[in-house]
XYZ file of C-alpha atoms in Angstrom:
279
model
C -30.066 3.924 23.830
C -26.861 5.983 23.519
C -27.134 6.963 27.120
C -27.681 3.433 28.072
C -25.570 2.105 31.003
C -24.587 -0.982 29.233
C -22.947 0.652 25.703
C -20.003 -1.086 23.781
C -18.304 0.980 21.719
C -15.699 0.163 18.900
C -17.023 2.450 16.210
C -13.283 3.468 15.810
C -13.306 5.618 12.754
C -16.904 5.869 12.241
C -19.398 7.802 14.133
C -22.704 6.739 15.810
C -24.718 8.710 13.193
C -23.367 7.226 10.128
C -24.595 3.962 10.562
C -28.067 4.365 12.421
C -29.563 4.225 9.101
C -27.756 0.738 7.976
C -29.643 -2.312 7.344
C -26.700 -3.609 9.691
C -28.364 -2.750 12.973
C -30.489 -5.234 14.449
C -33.033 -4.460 17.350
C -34.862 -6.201 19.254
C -38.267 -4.138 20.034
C -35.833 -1.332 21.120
C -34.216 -2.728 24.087
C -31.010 -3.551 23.152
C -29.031 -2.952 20.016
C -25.858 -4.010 17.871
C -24.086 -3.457 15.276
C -21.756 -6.003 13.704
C -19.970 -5.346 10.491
C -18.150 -7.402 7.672
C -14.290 -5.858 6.798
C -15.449 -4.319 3.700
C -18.220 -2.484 3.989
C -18.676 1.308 4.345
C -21.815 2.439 6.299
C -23.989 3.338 3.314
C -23.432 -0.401 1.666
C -26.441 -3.339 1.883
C -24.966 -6.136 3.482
C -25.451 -8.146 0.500
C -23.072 -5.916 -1.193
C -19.997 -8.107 1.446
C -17.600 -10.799 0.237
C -15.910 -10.715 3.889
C -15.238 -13.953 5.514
C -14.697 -12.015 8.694
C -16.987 -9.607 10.920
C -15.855 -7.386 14.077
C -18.445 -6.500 16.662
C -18.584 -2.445 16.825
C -21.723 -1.256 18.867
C -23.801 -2.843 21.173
C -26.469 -1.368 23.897
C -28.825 -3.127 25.967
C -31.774 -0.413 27.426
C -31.864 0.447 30.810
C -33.326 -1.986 33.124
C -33.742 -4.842 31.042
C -31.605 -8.092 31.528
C -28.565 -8.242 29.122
C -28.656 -11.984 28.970
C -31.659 -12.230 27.921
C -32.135 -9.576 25.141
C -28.581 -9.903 24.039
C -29.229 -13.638 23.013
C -32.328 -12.383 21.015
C -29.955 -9.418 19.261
C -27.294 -11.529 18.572
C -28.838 -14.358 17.467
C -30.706 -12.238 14.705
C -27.539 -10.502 13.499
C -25.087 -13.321 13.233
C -27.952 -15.221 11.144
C -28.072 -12.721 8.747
C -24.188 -12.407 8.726
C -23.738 -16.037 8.154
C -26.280 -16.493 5.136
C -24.288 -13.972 3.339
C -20.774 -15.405 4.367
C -19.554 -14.141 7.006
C -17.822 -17.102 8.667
C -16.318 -15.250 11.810
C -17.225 -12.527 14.284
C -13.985 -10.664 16.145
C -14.364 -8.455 18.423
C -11.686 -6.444 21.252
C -12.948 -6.018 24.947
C -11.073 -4.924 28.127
C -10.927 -7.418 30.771
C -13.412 -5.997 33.392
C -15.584 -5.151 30.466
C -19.559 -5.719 31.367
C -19.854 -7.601 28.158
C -17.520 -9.919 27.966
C -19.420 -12.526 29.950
C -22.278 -12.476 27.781
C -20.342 -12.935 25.074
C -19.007 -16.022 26.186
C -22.245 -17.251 27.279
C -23.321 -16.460 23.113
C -20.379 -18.760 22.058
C -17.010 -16.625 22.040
C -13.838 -17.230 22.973
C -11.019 -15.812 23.703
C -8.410 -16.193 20.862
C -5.878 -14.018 21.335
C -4.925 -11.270 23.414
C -3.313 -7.400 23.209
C -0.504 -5.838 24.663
C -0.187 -2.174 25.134
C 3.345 -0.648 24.723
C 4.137 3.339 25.968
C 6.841 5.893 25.747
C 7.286 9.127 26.121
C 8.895 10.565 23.050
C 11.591 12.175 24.434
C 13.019 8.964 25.425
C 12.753 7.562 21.690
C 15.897 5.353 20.976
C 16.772 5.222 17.253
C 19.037 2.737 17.964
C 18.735 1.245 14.314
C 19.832 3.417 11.112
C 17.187 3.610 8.758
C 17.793 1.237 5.427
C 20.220 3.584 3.064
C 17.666 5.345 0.630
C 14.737 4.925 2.314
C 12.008 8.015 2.056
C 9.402 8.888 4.848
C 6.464 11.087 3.993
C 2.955 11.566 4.292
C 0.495 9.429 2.305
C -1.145 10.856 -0.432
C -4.578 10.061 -1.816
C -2.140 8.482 -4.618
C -0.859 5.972 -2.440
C -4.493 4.287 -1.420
C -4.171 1.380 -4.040
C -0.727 0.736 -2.696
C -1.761 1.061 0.850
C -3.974 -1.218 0.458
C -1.532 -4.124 -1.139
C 0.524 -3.943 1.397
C -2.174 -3.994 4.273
C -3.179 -7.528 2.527
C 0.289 -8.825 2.676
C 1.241 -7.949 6.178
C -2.027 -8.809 8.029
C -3.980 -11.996 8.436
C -7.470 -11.662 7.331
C -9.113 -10.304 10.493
C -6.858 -7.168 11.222
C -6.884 -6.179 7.207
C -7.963 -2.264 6.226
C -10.597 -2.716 3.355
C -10.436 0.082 0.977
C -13.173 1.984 2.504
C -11.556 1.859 5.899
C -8.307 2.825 5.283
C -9.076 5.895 2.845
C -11.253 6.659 6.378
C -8.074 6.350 8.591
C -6.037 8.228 6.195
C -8.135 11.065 6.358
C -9.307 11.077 10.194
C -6.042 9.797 11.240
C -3.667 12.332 12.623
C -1.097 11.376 10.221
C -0.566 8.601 7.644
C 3.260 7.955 6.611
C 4.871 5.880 3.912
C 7.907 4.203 3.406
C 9.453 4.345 0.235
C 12.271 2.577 -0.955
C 13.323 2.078 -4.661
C 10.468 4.186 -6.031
C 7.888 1.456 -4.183
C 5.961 1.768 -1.201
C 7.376 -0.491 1.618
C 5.712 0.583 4.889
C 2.905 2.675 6.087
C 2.354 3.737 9.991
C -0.791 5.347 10.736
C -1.406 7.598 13.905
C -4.260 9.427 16.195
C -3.742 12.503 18.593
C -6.266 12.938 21.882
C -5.022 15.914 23.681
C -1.830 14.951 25.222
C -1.655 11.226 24.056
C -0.636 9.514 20.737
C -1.642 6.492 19.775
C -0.189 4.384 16.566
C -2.884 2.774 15.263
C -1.056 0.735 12.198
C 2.289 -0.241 11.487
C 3.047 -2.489 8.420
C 6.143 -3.467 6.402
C 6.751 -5.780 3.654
C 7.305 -8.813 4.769
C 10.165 -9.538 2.475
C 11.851 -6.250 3.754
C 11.285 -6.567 7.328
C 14.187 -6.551 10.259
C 16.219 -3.997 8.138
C 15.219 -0.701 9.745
C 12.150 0.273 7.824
C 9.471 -0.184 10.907
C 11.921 1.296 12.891
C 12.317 4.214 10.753
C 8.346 4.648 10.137
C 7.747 4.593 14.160
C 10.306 7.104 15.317
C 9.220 9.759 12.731
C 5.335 9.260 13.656
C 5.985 9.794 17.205
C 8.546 12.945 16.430
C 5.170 14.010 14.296
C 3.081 13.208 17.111
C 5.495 14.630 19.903
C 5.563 17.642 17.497
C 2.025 18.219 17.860
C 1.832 17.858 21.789
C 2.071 14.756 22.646
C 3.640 13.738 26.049
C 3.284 9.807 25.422
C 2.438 7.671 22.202
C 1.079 4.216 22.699
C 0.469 1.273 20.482
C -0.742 -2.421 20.719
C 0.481 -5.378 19.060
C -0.571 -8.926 19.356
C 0.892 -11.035 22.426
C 2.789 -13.661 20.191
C 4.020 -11.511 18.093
C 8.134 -11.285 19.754
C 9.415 -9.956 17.003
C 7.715 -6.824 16.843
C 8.055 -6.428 20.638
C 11.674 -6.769 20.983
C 11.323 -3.946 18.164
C 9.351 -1.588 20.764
C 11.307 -2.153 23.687
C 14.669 -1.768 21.594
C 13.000 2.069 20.714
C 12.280 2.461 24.454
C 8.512 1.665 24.901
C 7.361 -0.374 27.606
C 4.455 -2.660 28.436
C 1.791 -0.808 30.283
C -1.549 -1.850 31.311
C -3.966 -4.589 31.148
C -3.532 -7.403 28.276
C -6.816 -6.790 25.997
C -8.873 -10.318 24.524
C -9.674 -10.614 21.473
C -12.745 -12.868 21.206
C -13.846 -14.732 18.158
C -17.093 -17.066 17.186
C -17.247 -19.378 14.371
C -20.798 -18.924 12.598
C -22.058 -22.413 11.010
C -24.919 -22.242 8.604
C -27.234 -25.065 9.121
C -29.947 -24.354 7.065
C -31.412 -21.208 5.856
C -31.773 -18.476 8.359
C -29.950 -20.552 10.995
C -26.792 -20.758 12.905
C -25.483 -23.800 15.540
């Protein structure tokens, strides 16, 4: 089914082969296949092991041939049983626009909630047209700072975009580079960053929010895309949430632009009626 013509894919920091094995894959006699998982859970955990409120949608293949309507409804409706009698209250999940699934999906009961936006530059045309905050240190995280990392993830994100433990000791060591901000002896800021060939991509930027608007995001994303531009980069992207004008009018001050297609994030609400069952 990895060859399948119909294959979602939002494994992010994981690979294909470390979850095969999890009891969170549900099949349906082999013809199609998903994988949804609560925020904090690593691949090797039972899913009664989660205390997540929230689940995102990572993998999902329907075999050749077969309708996706049909077996998708079967897959699904398994999966997000079993996610709501342990909890789970929400599925997420990112798709493009033209994305084959994202029909089905709203067929199965989710809705669009929210949407991306996709900012560029090329590093060479950087503006640091904000000083950094007198005394403030940037270097790369440490296997020290996970506990801190971690405190601050809570505080700057809403529920569904939060790094569990597990995840973010992942993206600090798969990511490219993971920076801190430190001011006053305390971590204030993190930005977190990916390299494919020629293109960087900042996958997480977070600041207190008591210290925000006084140069410390500013300061975090112009030395990860020096880093990145460093390393052979010849563009950086990032994404940030379409209501979110403060941080844009941050990006466009540094010289990135809006590029692309806005991205939906879906959502369903799972409602446990009685055991085993969902409305």
């Amino acid at each position: 089914m990895r060859r399948a013509r119909h294959i979602f894919d939002r494994l992010d920091w994981w690979d294909w082969d470390e979850w095969i094995a999890s009891d969170l894959w549900s099949f349906d006699d082999g013809n199609a296949a998903l994988l949804l998982t609560p925020l904090d859970l690593a691949e090797a955990d039972a899913l009664d092991a989660t205390c997540a409120g929230v689940a995102w949608l990572r993998w999902c293949a329907v075999a050749d041939g077969l309708s996706p309507a049909t077996h998708l409804t079967n897959v699904f409706g398994e999966a997000e049983a079993r996610l709501a009698a342990h909890g789970v209250c929400e599925v997420w999940c990112i798709v493009h626009p033209f994305e084959w699934i994202k029909p089905y999906l709203r067929d199965l009961g989710y809705r669009v909630v929210e949407r991306l936006l996709t900012f560029q530059v090329e590093p060479r045309r950087i503006s640091k047209t904000m000083p950094p905050l007198t005394g403030l240190q940037v270097r790369l995280a440490r296997t020290a700072d996970l506990e801190a990392l971690c405190a601050l993830d809570v505080r700057a994100f809403d529920e569904p975009w939060r790094y569990a433990p597990v995840l973010m000791q992942r993206a600090v060591a798969r990511a490219f580079a993971t920076t801190v901000a430190v001011y006053g002896g305390a971590l204030v800021g993190y930005a977190c960053a990916v390299l494919h060939g020629e293109k960087g991509h900042v996958v997480r930027l977070a600041v207190q929010p008591e210290l925000r608007r006084r140069g410390i995001g500013a300061g975090l994303l112009c030395d990860v895309v020096m880093r990145l531009a460093q390393a052979g980069a010849r563009s950086v992207s990032l994404n940030t949430q379409a209501g979110n004008r403060v941080a844009q009018r941050l990006y466009r001050r540094l010289g990135f632009a809006p590029v692309g297609e806005k991205l939906p994030v879906m959502r369903k609400v799972l409602t446990r009626e009685a055991p085993g069952g969902i409305a």
